[in-house]
CSV table of C-alpha atoms and ligand atoms in Angstrom, one decimal:
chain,number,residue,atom,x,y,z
A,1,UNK,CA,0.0,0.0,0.0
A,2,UNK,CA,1.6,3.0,-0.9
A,3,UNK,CA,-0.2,6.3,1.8
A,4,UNK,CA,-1.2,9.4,0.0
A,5,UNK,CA,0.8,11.1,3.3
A,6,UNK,CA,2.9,9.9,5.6
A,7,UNK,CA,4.3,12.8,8.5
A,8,UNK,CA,7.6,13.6,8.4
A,9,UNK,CA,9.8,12.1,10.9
A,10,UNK,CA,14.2,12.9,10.7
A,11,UNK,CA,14.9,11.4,13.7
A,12,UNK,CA,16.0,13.9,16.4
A,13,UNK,CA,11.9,14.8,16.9
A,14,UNK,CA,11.8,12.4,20.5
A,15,UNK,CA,15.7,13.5,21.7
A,16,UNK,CA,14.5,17.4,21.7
A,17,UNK,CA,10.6,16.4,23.7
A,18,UNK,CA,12.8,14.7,25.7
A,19,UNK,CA,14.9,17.2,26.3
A,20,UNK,CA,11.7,19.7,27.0
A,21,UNK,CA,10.5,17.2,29.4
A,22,UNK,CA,13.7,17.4,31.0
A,23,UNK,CA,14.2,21.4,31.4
A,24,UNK,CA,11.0,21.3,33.5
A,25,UNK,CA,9.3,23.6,31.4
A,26,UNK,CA,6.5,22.0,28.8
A,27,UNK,CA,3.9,24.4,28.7
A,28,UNK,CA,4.5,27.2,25.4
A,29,UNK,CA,6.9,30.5,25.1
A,30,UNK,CA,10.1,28.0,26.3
A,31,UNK,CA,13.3,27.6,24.6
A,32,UNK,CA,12.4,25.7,21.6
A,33,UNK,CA,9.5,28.0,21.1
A,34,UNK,CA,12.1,30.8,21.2
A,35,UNK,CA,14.5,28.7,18.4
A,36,UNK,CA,11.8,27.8,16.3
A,37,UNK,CA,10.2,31.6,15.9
A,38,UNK,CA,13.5,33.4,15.9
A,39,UNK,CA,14.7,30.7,13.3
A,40,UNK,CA,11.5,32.1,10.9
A,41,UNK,CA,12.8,35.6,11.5
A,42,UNK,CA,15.7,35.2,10.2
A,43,UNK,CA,15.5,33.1,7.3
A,44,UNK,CA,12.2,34.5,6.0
A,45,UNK,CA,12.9,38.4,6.9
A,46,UNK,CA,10.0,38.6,9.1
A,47,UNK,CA,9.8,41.4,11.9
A,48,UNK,CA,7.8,38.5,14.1
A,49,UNK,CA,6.9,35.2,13.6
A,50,UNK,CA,4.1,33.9,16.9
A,51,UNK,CA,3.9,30.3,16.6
A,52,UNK,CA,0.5,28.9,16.9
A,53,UNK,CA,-1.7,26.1,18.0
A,54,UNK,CA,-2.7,25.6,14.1
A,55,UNK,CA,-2.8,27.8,10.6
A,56,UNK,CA,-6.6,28.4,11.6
A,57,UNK,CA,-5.8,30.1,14.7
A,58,UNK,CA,-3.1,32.4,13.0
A,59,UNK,CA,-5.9,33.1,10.6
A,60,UNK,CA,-8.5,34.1,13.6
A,61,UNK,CA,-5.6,36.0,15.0
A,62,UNK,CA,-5.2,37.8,12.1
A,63,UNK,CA,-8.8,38.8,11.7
A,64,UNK,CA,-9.0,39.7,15.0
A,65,UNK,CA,-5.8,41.8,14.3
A,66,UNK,CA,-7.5,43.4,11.3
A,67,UNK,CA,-10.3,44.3,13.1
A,68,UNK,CA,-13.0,42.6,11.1
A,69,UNK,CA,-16.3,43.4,11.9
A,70,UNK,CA,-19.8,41.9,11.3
A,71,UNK,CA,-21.2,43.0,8.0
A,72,UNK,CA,-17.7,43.8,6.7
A,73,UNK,CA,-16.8,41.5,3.6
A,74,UNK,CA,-13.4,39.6,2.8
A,75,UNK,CA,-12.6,38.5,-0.3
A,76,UNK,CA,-11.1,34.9,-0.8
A,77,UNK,CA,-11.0,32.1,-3.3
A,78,UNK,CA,-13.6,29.2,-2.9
A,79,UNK,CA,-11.5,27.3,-3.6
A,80,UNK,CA,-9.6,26.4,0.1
A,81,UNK,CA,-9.7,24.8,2.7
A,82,UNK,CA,-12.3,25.4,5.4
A,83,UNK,CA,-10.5,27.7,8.0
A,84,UNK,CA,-9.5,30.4,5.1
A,85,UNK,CA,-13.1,31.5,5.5
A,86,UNK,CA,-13.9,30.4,8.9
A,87,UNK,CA,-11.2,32.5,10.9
A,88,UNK,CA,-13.5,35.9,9.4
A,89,UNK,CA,-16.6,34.0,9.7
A,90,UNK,CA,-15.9,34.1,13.6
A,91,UNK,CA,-16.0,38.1,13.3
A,92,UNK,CA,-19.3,38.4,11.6
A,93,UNK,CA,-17.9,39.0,8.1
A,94,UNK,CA,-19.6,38.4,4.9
A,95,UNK,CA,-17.4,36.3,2.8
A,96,UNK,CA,-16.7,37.5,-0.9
A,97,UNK,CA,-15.5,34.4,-3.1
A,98,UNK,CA,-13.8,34.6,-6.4
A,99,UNK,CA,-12.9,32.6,-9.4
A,100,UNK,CA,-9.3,30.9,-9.6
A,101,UNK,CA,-6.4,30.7,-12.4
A,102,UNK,CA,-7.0,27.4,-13.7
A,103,UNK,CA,-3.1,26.8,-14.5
A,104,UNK,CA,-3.0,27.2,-10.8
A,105,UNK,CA,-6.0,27.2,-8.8
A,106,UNK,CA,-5.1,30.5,-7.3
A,107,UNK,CA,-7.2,33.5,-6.8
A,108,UNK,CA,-7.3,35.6,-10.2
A,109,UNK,CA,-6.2,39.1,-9.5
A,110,UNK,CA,-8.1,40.6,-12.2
A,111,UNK,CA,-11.5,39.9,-10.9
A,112,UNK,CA,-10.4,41.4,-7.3
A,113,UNK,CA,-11.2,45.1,-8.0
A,114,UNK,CA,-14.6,44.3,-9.2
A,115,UNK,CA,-15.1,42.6,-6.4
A,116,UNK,CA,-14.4,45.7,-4.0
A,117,UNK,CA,-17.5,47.6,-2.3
A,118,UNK,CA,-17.2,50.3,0.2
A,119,UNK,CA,-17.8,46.9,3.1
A,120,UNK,CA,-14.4,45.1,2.0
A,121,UNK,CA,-12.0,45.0,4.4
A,122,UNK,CA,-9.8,42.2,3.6
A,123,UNK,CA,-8.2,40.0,1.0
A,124,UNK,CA,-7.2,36.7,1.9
A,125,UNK,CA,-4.5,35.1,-1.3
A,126,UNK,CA,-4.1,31.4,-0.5
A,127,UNK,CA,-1.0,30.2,-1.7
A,128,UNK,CA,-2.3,26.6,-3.1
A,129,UNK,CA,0.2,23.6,-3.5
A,130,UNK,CA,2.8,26.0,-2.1
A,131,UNK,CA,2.8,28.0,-5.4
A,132,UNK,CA,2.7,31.8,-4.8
A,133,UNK,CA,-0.4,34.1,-6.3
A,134,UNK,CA,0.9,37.0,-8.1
A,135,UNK,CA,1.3,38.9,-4.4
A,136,UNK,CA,2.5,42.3,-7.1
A,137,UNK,CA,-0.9,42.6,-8.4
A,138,UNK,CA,-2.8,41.8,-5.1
A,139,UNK,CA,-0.9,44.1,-3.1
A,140,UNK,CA,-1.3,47.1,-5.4
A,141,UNK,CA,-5.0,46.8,-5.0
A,142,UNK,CA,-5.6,46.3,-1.9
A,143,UNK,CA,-3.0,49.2,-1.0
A,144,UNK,CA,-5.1,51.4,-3.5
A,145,UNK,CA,-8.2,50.7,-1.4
A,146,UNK,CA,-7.1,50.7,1.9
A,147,UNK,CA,-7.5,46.9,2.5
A,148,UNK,CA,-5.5,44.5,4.4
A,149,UNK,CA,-3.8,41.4,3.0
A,150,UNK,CA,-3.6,38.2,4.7
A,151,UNK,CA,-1.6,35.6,3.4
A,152,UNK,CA,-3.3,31.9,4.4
A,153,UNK,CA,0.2,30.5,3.6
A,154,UNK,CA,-0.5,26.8,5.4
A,155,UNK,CA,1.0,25.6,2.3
A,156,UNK,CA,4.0,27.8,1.4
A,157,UNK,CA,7.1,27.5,4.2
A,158,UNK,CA,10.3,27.4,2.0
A,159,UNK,CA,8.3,28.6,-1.3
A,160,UNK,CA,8.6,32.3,-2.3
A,161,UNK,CA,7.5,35.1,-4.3
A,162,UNK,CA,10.6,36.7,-6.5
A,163,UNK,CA,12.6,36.3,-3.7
A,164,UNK,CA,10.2,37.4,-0.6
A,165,UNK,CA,8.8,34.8,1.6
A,166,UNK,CA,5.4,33.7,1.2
A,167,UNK,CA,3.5,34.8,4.2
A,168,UNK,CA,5.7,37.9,4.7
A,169,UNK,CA,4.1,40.0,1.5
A,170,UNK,CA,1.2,41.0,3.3
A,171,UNK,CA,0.3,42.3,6.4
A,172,UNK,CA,-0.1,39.0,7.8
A,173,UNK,CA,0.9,35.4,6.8
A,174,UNK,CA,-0.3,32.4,8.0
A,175,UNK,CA,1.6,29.2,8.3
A,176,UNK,CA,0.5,25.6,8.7
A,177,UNK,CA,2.6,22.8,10.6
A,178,UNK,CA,-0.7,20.1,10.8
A,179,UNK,CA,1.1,16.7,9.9
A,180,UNK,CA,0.0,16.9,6.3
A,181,UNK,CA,2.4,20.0,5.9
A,182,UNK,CA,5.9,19.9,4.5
A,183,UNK,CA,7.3,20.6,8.2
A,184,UNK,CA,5.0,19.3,10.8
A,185,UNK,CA,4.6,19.6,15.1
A,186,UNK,CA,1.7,17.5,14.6
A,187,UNK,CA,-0.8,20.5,15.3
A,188,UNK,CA,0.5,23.7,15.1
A,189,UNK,CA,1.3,27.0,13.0
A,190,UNK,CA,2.9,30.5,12.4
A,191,UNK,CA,1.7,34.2,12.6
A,192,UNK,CA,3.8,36.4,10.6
A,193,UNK,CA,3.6,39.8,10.9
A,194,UNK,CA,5.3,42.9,9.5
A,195,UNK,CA,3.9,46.5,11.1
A,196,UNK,CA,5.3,46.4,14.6
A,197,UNK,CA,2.2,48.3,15.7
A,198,UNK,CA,0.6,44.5,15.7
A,199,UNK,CA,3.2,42.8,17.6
A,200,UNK,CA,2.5,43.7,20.8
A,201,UNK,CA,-1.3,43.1,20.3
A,202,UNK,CA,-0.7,39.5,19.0
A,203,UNK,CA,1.2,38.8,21.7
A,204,UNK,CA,-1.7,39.9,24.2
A,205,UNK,CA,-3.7,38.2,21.7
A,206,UNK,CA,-2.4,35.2,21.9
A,207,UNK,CA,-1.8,34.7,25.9
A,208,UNK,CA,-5.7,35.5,26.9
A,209,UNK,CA,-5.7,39.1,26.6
A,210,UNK,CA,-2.8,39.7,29.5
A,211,UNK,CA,0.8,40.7,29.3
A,212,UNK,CA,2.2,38.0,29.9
A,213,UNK,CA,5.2,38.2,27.0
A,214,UNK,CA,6.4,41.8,27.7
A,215,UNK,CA,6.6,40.2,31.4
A,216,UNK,CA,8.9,37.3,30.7
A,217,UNK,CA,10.7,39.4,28.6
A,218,UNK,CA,11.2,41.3,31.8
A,219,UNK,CA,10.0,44.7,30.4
A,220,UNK,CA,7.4,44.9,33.2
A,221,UNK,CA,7.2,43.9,36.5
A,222,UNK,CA,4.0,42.1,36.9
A,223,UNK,CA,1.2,41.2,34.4
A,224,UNK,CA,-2.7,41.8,34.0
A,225,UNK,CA,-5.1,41.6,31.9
A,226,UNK,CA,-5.4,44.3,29.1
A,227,UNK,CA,-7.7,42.8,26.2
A,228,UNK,CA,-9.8,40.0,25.0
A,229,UNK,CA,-7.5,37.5,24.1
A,230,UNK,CA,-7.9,33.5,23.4
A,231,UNK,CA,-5.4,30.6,24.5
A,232,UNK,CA,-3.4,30.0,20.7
A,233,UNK,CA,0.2,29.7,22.5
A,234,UNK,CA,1.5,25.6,21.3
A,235,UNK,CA,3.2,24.0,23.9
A,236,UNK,CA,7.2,23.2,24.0
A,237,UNK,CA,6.3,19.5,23.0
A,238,UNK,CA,5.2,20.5,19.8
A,239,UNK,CA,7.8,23.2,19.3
A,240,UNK,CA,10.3,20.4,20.0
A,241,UNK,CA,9.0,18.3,17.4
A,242,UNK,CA,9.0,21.1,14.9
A,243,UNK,CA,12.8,22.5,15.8
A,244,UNK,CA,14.1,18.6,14.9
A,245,UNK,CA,12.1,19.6,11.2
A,246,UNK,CA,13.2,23.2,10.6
A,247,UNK,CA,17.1,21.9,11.3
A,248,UNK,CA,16.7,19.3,8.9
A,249,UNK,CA,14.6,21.7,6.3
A,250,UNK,CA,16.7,21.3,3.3
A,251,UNK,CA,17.2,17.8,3.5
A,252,UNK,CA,12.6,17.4,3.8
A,253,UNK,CA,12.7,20.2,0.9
A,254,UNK,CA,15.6,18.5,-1.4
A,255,UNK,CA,13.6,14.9,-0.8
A,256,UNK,CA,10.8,16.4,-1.7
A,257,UNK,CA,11.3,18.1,-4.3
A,258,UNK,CA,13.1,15.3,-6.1
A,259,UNK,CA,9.8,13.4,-6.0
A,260,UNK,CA,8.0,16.3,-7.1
A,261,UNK,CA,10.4,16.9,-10.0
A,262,UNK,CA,10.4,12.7,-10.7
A,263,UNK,CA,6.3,12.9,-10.9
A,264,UNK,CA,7.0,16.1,-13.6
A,265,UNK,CA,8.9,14.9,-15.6
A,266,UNK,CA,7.3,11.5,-15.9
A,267,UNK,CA,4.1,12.8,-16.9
A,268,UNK,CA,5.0,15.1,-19.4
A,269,UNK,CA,4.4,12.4,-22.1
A,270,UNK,CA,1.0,12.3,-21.0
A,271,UNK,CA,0.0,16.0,-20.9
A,272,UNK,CA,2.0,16.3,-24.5
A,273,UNK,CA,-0.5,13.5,-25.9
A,274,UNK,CA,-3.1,16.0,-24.2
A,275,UNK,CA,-4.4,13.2,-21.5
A,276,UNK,CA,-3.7,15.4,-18.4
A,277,UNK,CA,-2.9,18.9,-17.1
A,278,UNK,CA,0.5,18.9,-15.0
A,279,UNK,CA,0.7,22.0,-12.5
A,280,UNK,CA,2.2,24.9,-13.7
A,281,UNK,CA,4.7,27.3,-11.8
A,282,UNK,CA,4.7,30.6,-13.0
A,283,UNK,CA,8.2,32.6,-13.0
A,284,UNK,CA,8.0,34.4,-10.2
A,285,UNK,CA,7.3,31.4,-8.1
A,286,UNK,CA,9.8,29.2,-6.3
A,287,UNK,CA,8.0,26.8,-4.3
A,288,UNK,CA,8.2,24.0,-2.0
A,289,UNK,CA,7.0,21.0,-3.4
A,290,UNK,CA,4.7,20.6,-1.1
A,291,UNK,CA,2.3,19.1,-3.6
A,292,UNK,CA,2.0,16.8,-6.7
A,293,UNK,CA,-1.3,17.0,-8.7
A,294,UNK,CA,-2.7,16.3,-12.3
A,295,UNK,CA,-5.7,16.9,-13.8
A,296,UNK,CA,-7.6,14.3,-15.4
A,297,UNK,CA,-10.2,15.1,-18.3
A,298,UNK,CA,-13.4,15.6,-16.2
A,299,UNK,CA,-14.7,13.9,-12.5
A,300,UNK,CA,-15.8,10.8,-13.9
A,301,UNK,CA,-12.6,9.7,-15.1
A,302,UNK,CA,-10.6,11.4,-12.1
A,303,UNK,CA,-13.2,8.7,-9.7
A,304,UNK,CA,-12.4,6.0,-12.0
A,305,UNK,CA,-8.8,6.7,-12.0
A,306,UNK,CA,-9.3,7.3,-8.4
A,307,UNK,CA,-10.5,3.2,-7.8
A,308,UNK,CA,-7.7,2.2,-10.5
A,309,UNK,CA,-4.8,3.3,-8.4
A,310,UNK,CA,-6.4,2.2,-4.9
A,311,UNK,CA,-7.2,-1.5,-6.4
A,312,UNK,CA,-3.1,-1.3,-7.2
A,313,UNK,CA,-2.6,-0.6,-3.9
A,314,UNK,CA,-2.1,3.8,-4.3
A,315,UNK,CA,-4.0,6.2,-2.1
A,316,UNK,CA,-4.7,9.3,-4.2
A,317,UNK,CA,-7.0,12.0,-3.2
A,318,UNK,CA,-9.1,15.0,-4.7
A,319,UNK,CA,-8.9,17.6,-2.8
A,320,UNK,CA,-11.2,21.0,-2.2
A,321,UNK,CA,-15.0,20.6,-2.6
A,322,UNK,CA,-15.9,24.8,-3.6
A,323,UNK,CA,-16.7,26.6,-0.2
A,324,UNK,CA,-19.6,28.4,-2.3
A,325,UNK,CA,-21.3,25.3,-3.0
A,326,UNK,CA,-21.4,24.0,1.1
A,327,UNK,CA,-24.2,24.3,3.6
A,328,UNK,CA,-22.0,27.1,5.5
A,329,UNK,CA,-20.5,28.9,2.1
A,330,UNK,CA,-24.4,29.4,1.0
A,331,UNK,CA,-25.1,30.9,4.6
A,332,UNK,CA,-21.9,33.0,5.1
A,333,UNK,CA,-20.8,34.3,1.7
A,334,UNK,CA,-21.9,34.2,-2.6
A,335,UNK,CA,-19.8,34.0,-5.4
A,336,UNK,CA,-18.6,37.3,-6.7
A,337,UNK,CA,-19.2,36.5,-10.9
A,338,UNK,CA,-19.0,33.9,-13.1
A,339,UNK,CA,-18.0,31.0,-11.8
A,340,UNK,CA,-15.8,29.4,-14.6
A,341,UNK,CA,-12.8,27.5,-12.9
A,342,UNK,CA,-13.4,27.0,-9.7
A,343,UNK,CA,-16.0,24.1,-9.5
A,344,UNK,CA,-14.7,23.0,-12.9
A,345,UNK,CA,-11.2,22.9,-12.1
A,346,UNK,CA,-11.3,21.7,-8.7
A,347,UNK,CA,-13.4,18.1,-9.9
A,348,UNK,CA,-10.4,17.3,-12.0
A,349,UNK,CA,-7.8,17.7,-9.8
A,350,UNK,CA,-5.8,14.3,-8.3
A,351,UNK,CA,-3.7,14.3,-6.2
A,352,UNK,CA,-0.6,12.1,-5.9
A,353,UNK,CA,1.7,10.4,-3.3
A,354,UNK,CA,3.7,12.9,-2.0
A,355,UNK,CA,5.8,12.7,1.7
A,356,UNK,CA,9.1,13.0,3.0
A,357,UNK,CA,10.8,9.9,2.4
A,358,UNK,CA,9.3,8.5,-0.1
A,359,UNK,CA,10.7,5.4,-1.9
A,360,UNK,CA,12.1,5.9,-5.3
A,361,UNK,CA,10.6,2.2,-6.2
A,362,UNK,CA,6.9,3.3,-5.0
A,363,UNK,CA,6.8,6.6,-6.8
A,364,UNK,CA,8.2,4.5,-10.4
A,365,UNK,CA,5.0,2.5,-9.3
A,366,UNK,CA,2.6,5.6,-9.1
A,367,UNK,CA,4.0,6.8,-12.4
A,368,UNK,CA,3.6,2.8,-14.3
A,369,UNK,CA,0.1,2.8,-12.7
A,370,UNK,CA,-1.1,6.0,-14.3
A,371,UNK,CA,0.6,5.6,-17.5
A,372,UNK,CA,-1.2,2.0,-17.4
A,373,UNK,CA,-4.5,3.5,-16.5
A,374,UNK,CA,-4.1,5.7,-19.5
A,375,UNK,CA,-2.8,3.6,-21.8
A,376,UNK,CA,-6.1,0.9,-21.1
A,377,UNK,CA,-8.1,3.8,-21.0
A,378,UNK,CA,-7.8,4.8,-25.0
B,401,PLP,C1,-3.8,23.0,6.2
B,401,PLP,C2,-4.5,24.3,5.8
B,401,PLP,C3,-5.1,25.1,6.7
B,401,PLP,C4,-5.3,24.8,8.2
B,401,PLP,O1,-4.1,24.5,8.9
B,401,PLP,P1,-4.2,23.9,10.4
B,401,PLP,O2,-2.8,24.1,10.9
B,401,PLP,O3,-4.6,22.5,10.3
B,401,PLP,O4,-5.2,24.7,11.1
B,401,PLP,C5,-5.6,26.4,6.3
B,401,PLP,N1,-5.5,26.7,5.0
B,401,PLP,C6,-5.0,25.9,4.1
B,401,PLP,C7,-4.9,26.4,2.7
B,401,PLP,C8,-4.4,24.7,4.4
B,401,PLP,O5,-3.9,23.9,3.5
C-alpha cells in the first residue's frame, strides 16, 4: 500500500521532547518556542513570527488583528480549505468568493477590484500547492483601497514570491505545521507579521488578553489583563518536534522536491499527448514541493482513476469541494461572478503520493500505474 501522506519524521523529533520534558518547562513560550520563531525571522525576513496552535488560529488571530467586523466583507477564493473562510466568519464578516487561475487554482487578481465595495475589508490570497499568487498585483489593490492582505500561507514555508517569503508579503501570513504539511509539530502554526504596531497586540492576543510576554521578557514587573484574548500559544512539546524539522529543512525540501520533479517529468508524455494537465509554476514562483497534482479530463474519469490506483494498492486524493457550494459557504458568503474554474477545475484535480521519504521504487510505481490506466483507457 503505498499512503497518499505519511508525517515527516528525521529522527532527532523524540531526543529534543525529551529534552523539554527534561528542562521542567513543557507548557508554550520556552526555549524551543524561542528557536523555532527566531529561526523564521531570520530566514524568512519577518519582523515576528508567533507560533501557533494551528494555521486556523493564525488566521483568527489575524482577523482579529485586522479588526474585522460583522457586515464587513473579505474576499477569498472558494476554492480552500475550510478555515481560510472560517477565521472571518468568527467576526461576523460576509465572505466574498472569487474565481481561480486554472493553471494554478489561485485566486485571479483581475477579478479582485470588481469585487471591492465600500464593506471590503480584507483580501485573503491562498498560496495553493505552495505555489505563490501573483502577491505584485494583489498588493497594489488592496494598498489602493485601503485593504488589508492576509496571506493563508498553510502551504507555502520554504516557497517564495521573486525572492520574498510567502507569508511575509502581506500584512499577515499564516503558516501551517498540521502533519499533512511539508514541516510538521503535529498541530501547530505561524503568525507572521510585518507592522510592529501589531506585535505587541498579537502577543496579548495570543496569551488570553494579559501581558504576559512583555513580562517574561522582563520589560514589566507584573502582568494583567489588558484585552480580549484567546489561549493559541503551542506547547514546548510541539515546538520540540518542529525544531528537529526546521534543522533538517533542506534535506525534507531536497527529498521532496526530487519526488516532485520525478512525478513532472514522468508525466509530461501524458499531458503532451493531451491526456492530463501537469501544475504549472509561474516565473515568479519558487515553491516548496509541497504538492503533486494532475488533472484528469473531467470527475468521472478522475473517480475511476481514483478506484484504479487504490485496487493497485495507491492512495490518491481530490482535494477541495468549492466553499460556495457548502451548507456554510451558502449561509456566510456568494460567489462574486462567473464562476468558470473554480468548480470545474477543482473536480479534476488528483492528487498524488507525496511525503518526505518517499521510496524511489513506489513513486516508479505511481508513475507505471497511471501511465497504465491511460494507456487501457484509449
Ligand atoms: C492546512 C491548511 C489550513 C489549516 O491548517 P491547520 O494548521 O490544520 O489549522 C488552512 N488553509 C490551508 C490552505 C491549508 O492547506
Amino acid at each position: 500500500m503505498i499512503d497518499f501522506n505519511i508525517p515527516p519524521y528525521t529522527g532527532k523529533e523524540l531526543a529534543y521532547i525529551q529534552q523539554a520534558v527534561s528542562s521542567g518547562k513543557i507548557c508554550g513560550d520556552g526555549a524551543f518556542t524561542k528557536k523555532c520563531s527566531e529561526w523564521m525571522e531570520k530566514r524568512y525576513d519577518a519582523k515576528k513570527v508567533l507560533l501557533t496552535t494551528s494555521c486556523t488560529h493564525a488566521l483568527e488571530m489575524a482577523a482579529h488583528l485586522a479588526a474585522i467586523q460583522p457586515g464587513d466583507e473579505v474576499i477569498l477564493p472558494s476554492y480552500t480549505f475550510v478555515s481560510t473562510a472560517d477565521a472571518f466568519v468568527l467576526r461576523g464578516a460576509k465572505l466574498v468568493f472569487v474565481d481561480i487561475h486554472p493553471e494554478t487554482m489561485n485566486l485571479d487578481e483581475r477579478i479582485l477590484e470588481e469585487a471591492i465595495t465600500e464593506k471590503t475589508k480584507a483580501i485573503v490570497p491562498v498560496h495553493y500547492a505552495g505555489v505563490a499568487c501573483d502577491m505584485d498585483q494583489i498588493m497594489e489593490i488592496a494598498r489602493k483601497h485601503h485593504l488589508f492582505v492576509i496571506e493563508d500561507a498553510a502551504q507555502g514555508i520554504e516557497s517564495f514570491y521573486k525572492g520574498k517569503a510567502l507569508g511575509t508579503i502581506g500584512d499577515f501570513g499564516c503558516y501551517s505545521f498540521h502533519e499533512t504539511k511539508n514541516y510538521s509539530m503535529g498541530e501547530g502554526g505561524a503568525l507572521l507579521i510585518q507592522d510592529r504596531e501589531y506585535i505587541e497586540k498579537a502577543e496579548v492576543l495570543r496569551e488570553k488578553g494579559t501581558n504576559r510576554s512583555r513580562f517574561f521578557r522582563g520589560e514589566i514587573d507584573k502582568y494583567t489583563w489588558v484585552d480580549f484574548g484567546s489561549s493559541y500559544l503551542p506547547s514546548e512539546l510541539n515546538a520540540a518536534y518542529l525544531w528537529a524539522q526546521l534543522e533538517s529543512t533542506q534535506q525534507i525540501f531536497d527529498d521532496r522536491m526530487t519526488t516532485w520533479n520525478f512525478y513532472h517529468e514522468s508525466l509530461k508524455d501524458l499531458e503532451e499527448k493531451g491526456q492530463i494537465v501537469r501544475p504549472y509554476i509561474p516565473p515568479y514562483a519558487s515553491h516548496n514541493a509541497h504538492m503533486y497534482y494532475i488533472k484528469t479530463k473531467d470527475v468521472d474519469e478522475r473517480t475511476r482513476l481514483i478506484c484504479f490506483l487504490k485496487e493497485r494498492g495507491i492512495h490518491c486524493v481530490f482535494h477541495y469541494i468549492p466553499l460556495h457550494s457548502s451548507e456554510a459557504g451558502k449561509k456566510f458568503g456568494y460567489f462574486y461572478g462567473e464562476d468558470r474554474y473554480t468548480t470545474r477545475e477543482s473536480e479534476r484535480l488528483l492528487r498524488l503520493p507525496m511525503y518526505y521519504g518517499m521510496k524511489e521504487s513506489d513513486r516508479q510505481y505511481v508513475v507505471e500505474e497511471i501511465h497504465k490506466f491511460y494507456s487501457e483507457n484509449r
